[in-house]
PDB file of C-alpha atoms in Angstrom:
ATOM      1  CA  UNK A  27     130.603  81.394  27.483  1.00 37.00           C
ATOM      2  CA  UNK A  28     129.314  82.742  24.366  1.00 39.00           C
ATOM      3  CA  UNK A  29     125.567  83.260  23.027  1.00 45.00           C
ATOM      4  CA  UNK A  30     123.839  79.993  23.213  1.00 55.00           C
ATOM      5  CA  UNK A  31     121.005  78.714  20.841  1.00 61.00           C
ATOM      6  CA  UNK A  32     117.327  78.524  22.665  1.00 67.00           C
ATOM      7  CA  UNK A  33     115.543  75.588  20.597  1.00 70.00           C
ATOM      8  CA  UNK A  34     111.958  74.723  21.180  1.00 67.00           C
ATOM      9  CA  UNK A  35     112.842  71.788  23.340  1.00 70.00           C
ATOM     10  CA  UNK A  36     114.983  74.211  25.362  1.00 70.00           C
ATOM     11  CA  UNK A  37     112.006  76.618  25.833  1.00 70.00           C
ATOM     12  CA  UNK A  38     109.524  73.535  26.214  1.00 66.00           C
ATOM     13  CA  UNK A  39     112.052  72.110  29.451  1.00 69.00           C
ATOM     14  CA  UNK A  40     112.759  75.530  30.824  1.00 66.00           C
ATOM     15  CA  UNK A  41     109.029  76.138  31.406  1.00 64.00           C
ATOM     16  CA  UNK A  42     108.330  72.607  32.085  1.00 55.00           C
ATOM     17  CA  UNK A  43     105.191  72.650  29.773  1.00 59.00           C
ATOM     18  CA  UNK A  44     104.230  69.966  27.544  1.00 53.00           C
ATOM     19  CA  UNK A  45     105.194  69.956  24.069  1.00 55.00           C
ATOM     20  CA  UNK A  46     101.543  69.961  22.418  1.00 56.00           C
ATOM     21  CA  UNK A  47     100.608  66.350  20.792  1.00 54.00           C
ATOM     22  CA  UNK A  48      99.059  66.577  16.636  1.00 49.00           C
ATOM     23  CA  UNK A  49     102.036  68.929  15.863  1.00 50.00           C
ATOM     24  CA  UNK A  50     103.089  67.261  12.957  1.00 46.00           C
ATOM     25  CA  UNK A  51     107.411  67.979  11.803  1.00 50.00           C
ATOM     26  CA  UNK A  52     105.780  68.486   8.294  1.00 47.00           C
ATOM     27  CA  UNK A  53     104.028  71.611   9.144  1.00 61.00           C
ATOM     28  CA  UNK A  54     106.579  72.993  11.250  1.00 76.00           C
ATOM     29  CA  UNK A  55     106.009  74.035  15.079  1.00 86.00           C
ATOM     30  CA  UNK A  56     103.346  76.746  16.258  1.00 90.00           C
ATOM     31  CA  UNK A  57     102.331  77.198  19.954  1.00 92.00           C
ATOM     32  CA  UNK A  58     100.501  80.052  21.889  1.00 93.00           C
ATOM     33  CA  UNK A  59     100.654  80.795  26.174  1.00 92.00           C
ATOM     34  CA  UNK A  60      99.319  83.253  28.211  1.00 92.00           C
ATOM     35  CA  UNK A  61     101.889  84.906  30.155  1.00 88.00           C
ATOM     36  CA  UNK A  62     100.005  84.638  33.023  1.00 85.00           C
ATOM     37  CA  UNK A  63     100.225  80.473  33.286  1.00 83.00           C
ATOM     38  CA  UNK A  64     104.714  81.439  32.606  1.00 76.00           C
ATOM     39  CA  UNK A  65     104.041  83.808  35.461  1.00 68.00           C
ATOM     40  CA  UNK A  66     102.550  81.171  37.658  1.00 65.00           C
ATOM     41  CA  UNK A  67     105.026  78.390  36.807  1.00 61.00           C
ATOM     42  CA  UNK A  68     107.244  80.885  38.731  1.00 53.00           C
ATOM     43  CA  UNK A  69     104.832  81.909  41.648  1.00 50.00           C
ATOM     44  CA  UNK A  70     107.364  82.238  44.459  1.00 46.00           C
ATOM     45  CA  UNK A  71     110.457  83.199  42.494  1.00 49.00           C
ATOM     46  CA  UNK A  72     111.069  86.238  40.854  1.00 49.00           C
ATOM     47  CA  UNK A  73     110.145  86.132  36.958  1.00 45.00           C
ATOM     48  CA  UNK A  74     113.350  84.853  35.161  1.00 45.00           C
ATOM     49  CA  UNK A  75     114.783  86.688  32.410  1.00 45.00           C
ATOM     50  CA  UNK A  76     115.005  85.620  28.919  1.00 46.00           C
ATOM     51  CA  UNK A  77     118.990  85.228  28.570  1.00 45.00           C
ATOM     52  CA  UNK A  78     121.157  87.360  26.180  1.00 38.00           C
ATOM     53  CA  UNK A  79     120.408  84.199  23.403  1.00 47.00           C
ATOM     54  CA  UNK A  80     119.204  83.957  19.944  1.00 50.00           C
ATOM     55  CA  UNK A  81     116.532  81.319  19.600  1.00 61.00           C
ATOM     56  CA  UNK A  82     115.781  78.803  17.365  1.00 70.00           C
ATOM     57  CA  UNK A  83     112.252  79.834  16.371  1.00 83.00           C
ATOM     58  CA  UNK A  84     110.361  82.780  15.829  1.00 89.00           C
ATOM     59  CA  UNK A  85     107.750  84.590  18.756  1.00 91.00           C
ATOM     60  CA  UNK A  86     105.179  87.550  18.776  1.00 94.00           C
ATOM     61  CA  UNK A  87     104.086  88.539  22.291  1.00 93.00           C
ATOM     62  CA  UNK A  88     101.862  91.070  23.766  1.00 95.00           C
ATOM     63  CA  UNK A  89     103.498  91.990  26.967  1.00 90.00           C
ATOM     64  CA  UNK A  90     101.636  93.802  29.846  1.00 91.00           C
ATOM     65  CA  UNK A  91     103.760  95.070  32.628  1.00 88.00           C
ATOM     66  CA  UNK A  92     106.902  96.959  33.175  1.00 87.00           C
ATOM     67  CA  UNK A  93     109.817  95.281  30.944  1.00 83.00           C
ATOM     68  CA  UNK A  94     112.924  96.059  29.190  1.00 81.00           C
ATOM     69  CA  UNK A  95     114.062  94.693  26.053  1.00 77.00           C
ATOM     70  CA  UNK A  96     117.647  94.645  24.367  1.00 71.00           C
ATOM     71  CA  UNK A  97     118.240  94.030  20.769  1.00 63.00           C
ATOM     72  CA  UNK A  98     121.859  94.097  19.522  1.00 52.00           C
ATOM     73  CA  UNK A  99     121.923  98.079  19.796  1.00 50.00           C
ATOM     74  CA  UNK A 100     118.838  98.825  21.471  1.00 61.00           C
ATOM     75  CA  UNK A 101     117.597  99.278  24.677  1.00 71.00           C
ATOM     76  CA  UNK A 102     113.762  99.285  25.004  1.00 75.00           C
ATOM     77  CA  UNK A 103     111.982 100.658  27.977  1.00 81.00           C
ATOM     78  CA  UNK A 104     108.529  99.115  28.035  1.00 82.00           C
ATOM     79  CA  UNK A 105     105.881 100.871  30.899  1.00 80.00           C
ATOM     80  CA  UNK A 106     102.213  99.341  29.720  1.00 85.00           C
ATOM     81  CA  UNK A 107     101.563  97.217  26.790  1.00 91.00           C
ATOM     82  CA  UNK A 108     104.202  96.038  24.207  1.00 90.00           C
ATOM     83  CA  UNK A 109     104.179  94.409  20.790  1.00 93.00           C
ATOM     84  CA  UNK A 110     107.071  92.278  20.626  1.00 89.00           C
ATOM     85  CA  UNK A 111     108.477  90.302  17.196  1.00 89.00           C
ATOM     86  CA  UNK A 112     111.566  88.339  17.749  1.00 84.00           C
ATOM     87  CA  UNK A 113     113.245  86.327  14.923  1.00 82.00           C
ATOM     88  CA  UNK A 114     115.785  83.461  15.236  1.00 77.00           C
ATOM     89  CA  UNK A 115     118.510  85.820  13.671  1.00 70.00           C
ATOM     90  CA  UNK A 116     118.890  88.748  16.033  1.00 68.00           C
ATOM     91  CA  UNK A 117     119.708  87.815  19.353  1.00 65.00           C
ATOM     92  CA  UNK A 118     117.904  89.708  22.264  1.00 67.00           C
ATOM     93  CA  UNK A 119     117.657  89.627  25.976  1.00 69.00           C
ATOM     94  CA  UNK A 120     113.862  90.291  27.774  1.00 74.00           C
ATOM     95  CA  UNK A 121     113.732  91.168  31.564  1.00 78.00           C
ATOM     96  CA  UNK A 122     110.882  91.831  33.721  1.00 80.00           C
ATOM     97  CA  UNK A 123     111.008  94.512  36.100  1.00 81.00           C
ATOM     98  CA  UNK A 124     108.254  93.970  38.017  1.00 80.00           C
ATOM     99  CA  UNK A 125     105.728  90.990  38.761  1.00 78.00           C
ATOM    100  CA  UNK A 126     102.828  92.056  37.361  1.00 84.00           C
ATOM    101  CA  UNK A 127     102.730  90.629  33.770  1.00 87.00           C
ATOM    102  CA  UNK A 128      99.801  89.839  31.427  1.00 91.00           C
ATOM    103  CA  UNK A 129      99.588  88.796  28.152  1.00 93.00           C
ATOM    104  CA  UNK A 130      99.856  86.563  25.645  1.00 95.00           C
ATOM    105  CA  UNK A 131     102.620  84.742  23.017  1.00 93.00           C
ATOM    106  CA  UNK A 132     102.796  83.124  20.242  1.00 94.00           C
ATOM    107  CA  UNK A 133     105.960  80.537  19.429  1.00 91.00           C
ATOM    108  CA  UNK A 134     106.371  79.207  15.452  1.00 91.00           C
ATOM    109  CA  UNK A 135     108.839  78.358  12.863  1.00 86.00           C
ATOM    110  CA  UNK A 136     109.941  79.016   9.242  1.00 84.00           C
ATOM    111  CA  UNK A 137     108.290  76.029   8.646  1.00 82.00           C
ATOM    112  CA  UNK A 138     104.922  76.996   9.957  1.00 86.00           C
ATOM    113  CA  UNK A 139     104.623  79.699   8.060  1.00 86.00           C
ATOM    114  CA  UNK A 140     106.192  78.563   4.883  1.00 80.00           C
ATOM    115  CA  UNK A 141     102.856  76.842   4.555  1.00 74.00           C
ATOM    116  CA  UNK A 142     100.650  79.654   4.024  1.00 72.00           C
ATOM    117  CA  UNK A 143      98.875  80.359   1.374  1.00 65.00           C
ATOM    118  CA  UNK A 144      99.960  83.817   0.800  1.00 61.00           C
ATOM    119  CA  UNK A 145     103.218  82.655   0.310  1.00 56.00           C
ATOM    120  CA  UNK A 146     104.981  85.276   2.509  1.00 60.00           C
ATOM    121  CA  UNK A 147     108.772  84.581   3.427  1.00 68.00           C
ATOM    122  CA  UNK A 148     108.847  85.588   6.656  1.00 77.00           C
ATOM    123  CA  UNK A 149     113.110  86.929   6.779  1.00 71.00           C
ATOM    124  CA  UNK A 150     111.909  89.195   3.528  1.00 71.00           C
ATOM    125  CA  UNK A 151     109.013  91.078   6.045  1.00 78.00           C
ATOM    126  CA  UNK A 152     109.923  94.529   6.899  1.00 75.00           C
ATOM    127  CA  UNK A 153     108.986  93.443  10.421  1.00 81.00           C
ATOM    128  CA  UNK A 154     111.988  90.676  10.915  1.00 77.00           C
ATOM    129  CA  UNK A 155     114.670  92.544   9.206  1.00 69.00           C
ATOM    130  CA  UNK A 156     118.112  93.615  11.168  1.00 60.00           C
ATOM    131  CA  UNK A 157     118.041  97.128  12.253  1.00 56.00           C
ATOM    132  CA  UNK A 158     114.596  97.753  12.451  1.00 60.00           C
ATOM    133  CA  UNK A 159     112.319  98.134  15.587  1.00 63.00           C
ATOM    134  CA  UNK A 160     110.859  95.042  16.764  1.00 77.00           C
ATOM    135  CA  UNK A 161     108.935  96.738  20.111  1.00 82.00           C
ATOM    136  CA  UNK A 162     105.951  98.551  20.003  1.00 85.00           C
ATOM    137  CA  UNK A 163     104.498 100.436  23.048  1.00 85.00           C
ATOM    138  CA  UNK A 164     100.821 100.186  22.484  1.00 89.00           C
ATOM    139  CA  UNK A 165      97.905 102.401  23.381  1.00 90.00           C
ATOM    140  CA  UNK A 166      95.028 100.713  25.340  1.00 90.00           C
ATOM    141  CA  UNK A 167      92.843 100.538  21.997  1.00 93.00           C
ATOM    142  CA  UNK A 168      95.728  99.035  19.752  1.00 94.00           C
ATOM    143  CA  UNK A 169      96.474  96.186  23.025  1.00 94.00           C
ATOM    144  CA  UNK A 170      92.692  95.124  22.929  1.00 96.00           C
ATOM    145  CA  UNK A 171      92.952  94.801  19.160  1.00 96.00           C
ATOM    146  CA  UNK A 172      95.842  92.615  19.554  1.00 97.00           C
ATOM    147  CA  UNK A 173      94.314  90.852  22.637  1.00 97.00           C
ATOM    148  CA  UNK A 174      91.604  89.554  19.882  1.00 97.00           C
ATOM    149  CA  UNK A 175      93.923  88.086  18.118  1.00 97.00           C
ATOM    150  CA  UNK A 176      95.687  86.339  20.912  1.00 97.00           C
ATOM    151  CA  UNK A 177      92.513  85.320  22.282  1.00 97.00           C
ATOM    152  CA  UNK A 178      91.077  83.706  18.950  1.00 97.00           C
ATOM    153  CA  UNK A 179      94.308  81.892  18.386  1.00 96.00           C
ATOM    154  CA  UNK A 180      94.523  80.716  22.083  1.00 95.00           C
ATOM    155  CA  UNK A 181      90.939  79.178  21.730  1.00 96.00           C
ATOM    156  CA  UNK A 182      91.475  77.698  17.989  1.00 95.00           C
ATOM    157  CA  UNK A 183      94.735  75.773  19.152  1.00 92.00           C
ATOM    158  CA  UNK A 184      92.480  73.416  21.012  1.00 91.00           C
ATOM    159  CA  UNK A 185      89.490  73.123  19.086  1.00 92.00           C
ATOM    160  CA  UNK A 186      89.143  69.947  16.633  1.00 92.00           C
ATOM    161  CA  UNK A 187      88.501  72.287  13.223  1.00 93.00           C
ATOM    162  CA  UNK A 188      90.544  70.296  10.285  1.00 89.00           C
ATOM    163  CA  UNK A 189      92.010  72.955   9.160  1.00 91.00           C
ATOM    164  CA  UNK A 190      92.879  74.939  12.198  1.00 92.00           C
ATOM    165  CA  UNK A 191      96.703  75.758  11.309  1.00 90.00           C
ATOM    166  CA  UNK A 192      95.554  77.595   8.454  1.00 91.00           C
ATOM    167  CA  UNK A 193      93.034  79.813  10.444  1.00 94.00           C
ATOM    168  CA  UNK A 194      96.136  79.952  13.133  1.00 94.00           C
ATOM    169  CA  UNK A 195      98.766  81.065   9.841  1.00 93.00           C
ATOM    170  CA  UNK A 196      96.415  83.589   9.105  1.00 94.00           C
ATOM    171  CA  UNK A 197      96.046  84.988  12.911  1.00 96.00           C
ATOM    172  CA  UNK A 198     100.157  84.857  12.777  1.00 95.00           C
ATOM    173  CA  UNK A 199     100.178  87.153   9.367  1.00 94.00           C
ATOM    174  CA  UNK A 200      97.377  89.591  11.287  1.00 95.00           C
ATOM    175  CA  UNK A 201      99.666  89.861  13.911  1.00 95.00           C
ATOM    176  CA  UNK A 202     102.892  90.771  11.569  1.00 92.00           C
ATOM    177  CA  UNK A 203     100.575  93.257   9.492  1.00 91.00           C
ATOM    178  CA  UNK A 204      99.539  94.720  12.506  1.00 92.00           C
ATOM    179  CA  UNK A 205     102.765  95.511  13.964  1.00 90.00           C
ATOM    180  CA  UNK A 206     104.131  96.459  10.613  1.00 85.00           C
ATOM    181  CA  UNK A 207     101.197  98.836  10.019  1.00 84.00           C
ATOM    182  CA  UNK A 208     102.681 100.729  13.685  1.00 82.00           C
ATOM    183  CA  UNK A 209     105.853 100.807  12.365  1.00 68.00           C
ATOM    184  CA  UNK A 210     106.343 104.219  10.418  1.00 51.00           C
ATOM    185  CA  UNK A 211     104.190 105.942  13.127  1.00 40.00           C
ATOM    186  CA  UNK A 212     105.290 105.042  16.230  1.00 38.00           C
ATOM    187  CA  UNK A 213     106.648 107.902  17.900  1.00 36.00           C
ATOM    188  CA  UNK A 214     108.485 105.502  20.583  1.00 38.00           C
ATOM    189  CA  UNK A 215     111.698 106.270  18.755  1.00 41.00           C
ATOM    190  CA  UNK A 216     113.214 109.814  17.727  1.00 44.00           C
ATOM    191  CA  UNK A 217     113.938 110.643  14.153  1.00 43.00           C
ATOM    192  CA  UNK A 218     117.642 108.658  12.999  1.00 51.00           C
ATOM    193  CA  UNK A 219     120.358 110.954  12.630  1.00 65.00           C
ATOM    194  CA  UNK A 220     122.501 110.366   9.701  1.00 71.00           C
ATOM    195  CA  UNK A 221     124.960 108.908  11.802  1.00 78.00           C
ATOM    196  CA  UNK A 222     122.691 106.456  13.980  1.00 77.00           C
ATOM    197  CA  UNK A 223     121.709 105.173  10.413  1.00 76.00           C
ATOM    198  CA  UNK A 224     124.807 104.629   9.535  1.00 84.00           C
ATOM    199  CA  UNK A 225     125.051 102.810  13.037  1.00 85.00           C
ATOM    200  CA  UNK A 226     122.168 100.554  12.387  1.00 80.00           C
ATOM    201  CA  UNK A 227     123.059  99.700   8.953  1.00 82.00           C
ATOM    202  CA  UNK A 228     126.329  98.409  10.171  1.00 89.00           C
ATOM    203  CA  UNK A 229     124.309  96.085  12.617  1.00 88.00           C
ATOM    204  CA  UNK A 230     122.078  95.199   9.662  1.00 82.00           C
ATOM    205  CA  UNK A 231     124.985  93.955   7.873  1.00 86.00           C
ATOM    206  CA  UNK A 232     126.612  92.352  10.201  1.00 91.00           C
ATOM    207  CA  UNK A 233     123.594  90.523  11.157  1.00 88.00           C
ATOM    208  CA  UNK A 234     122.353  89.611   7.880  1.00 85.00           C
ATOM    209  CA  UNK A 235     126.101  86.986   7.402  1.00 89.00           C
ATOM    210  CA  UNK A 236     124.328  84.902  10.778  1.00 88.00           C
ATOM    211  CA  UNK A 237     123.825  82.124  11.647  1.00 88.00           C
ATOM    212  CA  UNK A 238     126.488  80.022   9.854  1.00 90.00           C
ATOM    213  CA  UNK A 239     124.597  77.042   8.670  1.00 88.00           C
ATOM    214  CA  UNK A 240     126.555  75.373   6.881  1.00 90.00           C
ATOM    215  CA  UNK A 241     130.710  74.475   6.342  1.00 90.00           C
ATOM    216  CA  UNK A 242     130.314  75.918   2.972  1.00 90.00           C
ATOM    217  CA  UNK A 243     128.531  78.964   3.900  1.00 90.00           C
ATOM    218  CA  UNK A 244     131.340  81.627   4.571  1.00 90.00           C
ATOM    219  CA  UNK A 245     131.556  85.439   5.767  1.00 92.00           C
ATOM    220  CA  UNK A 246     131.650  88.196   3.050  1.00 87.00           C
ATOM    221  CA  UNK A 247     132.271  91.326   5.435  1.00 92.00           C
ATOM    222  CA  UNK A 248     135.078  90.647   7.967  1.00 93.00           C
ATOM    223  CA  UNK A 249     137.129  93.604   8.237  1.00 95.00           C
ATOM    224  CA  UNK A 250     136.333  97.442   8.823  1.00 95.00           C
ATOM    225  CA  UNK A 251     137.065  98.455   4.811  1.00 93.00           C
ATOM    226  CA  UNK A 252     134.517  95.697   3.845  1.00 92.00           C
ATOM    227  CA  UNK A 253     131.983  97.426   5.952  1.00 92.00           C
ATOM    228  CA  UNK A 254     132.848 101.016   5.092  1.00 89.00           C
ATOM    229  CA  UNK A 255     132.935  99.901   1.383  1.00 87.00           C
ATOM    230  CA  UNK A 256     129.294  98.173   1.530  1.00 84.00           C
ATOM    231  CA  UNK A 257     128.110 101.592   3.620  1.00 82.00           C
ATOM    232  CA  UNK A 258     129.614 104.144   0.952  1.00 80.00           C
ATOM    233  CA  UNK A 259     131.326 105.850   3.527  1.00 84.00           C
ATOM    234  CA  UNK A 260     135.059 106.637   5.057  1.00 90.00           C
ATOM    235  CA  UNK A 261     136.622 103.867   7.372  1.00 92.00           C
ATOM    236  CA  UNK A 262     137.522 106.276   9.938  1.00 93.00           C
ATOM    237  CA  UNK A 263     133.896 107.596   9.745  1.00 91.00           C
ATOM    238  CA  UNK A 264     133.224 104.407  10.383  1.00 92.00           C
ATOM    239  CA  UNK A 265     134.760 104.092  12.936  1.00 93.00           C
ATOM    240  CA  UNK A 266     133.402 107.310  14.844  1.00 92.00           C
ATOM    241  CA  UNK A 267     130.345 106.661  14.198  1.00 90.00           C
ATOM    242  CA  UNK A 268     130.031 103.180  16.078  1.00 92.00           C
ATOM    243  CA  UNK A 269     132.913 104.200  18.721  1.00 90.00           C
ATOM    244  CA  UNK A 270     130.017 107.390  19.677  1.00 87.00           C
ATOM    245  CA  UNK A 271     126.619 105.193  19.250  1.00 84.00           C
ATOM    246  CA  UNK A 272     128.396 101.501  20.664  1.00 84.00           C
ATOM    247  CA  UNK A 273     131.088 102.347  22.753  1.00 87.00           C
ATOM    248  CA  UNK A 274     133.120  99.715  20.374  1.00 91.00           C
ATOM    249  CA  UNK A 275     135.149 100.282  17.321  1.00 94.00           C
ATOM    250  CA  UNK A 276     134.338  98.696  14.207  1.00 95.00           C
ATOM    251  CA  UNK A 277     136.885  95.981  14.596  1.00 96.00           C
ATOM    252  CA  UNK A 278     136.159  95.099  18.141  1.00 94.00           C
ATOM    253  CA  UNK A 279     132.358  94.552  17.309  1.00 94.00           C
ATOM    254  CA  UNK A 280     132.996  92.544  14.228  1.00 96.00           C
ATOM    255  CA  UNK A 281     135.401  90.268  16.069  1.00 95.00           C
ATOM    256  CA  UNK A 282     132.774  90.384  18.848  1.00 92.00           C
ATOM    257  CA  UNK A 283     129.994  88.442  16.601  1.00 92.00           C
ATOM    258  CA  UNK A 284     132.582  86.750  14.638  1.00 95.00           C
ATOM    259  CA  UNK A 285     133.620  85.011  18.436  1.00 93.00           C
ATOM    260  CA  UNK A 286     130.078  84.374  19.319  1.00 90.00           C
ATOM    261  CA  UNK A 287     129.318  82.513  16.042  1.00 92.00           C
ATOM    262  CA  UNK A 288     133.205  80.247  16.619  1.00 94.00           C
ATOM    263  CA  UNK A 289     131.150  79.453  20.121  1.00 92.00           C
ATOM    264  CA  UNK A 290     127.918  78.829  19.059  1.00 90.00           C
ATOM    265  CA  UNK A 291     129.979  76.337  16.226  1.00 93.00           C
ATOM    266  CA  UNK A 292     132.339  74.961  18.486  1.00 93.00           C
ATOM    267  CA  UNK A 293     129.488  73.658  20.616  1.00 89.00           C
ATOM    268  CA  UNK A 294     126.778  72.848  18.476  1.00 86.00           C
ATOM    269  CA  UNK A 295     128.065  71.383  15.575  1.00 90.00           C
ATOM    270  CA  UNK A 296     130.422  68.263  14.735  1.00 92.00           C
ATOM    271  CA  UNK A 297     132.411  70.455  12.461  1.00 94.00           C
ATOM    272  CA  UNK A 298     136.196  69.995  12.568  1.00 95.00           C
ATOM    273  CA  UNK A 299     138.366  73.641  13.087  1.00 96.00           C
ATOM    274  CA  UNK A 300     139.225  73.615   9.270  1.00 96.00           C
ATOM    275  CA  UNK A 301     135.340  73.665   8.693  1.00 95.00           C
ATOM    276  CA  UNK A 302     134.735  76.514  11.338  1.00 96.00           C
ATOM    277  CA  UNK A 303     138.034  78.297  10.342  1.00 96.00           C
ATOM    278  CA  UNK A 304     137.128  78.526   7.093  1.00 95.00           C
ATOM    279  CA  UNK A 305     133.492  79.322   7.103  1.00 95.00           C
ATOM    280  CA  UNK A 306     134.320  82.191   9.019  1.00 96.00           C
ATOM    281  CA  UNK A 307     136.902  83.899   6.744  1.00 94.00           C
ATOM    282  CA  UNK A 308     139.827  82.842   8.401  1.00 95.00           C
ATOM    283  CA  UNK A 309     142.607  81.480   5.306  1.00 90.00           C
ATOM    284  CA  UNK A 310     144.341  79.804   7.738  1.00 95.00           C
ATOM    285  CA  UNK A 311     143.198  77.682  10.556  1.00 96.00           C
ATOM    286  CA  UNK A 312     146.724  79.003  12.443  1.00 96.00           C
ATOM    287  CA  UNK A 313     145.014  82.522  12.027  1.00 97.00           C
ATOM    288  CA  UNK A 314     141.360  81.485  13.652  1.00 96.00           C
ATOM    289  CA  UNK A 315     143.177  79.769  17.191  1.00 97.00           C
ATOM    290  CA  UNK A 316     145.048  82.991  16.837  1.00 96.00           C
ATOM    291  CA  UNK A 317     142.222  85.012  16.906  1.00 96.00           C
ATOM    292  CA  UNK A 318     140.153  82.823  19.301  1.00 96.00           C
ATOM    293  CA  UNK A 319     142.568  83.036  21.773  1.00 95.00           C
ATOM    294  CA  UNK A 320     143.322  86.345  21.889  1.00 95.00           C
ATOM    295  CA  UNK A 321     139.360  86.738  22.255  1.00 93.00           C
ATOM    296  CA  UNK A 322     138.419  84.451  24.878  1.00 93.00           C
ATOM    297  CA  UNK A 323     142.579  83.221  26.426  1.00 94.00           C
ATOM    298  CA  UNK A 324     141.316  79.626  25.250  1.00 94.00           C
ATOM    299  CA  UNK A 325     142.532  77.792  22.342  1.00 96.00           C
ATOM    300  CA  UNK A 326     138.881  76.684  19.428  1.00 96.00           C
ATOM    301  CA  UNK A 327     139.959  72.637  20.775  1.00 95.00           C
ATOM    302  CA  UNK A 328     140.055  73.788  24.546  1.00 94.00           C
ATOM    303  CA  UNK A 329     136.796  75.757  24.398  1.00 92.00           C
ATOM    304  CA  UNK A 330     135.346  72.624  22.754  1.00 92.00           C
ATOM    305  CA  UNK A 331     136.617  70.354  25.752  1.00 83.00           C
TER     306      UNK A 331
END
């Protein structure tokens, strides 16, 4: 089955922790753990993976341990400390590699944030856009800065000060400034070649048309010209360019995420075919079973069950 949606509840049942009492739905979700008390929830299993999902809210951890991270083209090896930003938009799959992990993170929504004062939109911060680099290795000085954060927010959540979620907004913002701050020097990452640009503005692109929220929402870039048009450059350059970096032509991956969003829409929504059809490009619902099936051998009404 396709990419599934992680929603707070989801994350609140999966770790079997209690879903924090005074969070009011007016100002929008915020929660912070220390890995440690996930690791322990776990003691005589091995620590589970975060699956291959996007999720349904936004998260800032400070990972200790060895790790990898994957983010649509990226494969992050992590040794010692890690800054991690993950927004419900990109999908991204975290995995442990071995049991000794420390740390803290943070969970929150659009919502949460939408309340501070400094008015900051958090989709327009360098830090959450689409083909950037949302891992930081850190160097023992910059993870005990960032462990003061962690640690002031982790004590604030449970004190009774009346206007803790704006002290807690303000610790979120620290965090994003902080990471965004690392992001032009870290040397984690070699220098882009014109072509691995190219590569990650394709994924940016791509991206940036997800999630479908609404029937009337609908897809502007569906086919490879679309793409090549948008990028300034040859179709067939295109085409190299992502078959060398991604294995996949530029067809394959755009039917790819266009398949994972019919999933995601087939099972988490009430909409009717036409609705799903149409918000994903397709003129003709004939076209979208067409194209489903050839993707997945199942008809959109037999994947739905």
């Amino acid at each position: 089955m396709g990419m599934d949606i992680t929603t707070l509840d989801d994350f609140y049942k999966e770790t079997a922790t209690l879903i924090p009492a005074g969070i009011n739905k007016e100002i929008g979700h915020f929660n912070v753990f220390k890995v440690e008390d996930m690791v322990a929830k776990y003691a005589k299993k091995p620590v589970p993976a975060m699956p291959y999902n996007r999720r349904a809210y936004y998260k800032i951890s400070l990972i200790s341990g060895r790790n990898r991270a994957e983010y649509a083209d990226k494969v992050i090896e992590i040794e010692k400390n890690a800054l991690l930003f993950a927004t419900p938009k990109i999908p991204y799959h975290w995995l442990p590699e071995d049991d000794n992990q420390s740390g803290y993170f943070c969970l929150f929504t659009g919502e949460f944030m939408a309340q501070a004062k400094s008015g900051a939109v958090l989709d327009e911060l360098p830090i959450f856009q689409p083909g950037g680099y949302p891992v930081f290795q850190l160097t023992d000085e910059e993870a005990q800065d960032i462990l003061f954060i962690f640690r002031k927010m982790y004590k604030e959540i449970s004190s009774d000060y009346a206007f803790k979620y704006d002290l807690l907004r303000n610790y979120v913002l620290e965090l994003i400034h902080y990471g965004q701050k690392l992001q032009p020097a870290t040397l984690l990452y070699p220098t882009h070649t014109a072509s691995a640009r190219i590569s990650s503005l394709f994924i940016e692109l791509l991206e940036r048309q997800f999630p479908i929220e609404s029937p009337h929402q609908k897809l502007n870039l569906r086919t490879a010209k679309d793409f090549s048009q948008q990028l300034a450059v040859h179709v067939n350059h295109l085409n190299k360019v992502l078959k060398e970096h991604m294995g996949k032509t530029t067809t394959d991956l755009i039917s790819s995420r266009i398949v994972q969003e019919a999933k995601i829409l087939l099972k988490q929504t009430n909409w009717n075919i036409s609705e799903i059809s149409n918000s994903l490009g397709f003129e003709e619902v004939a076209h979208f079973s067409n194209f489903f099936r050839k993707q997945t051998s199942l008809s959109p009404v037999a994947f739905r069950g």
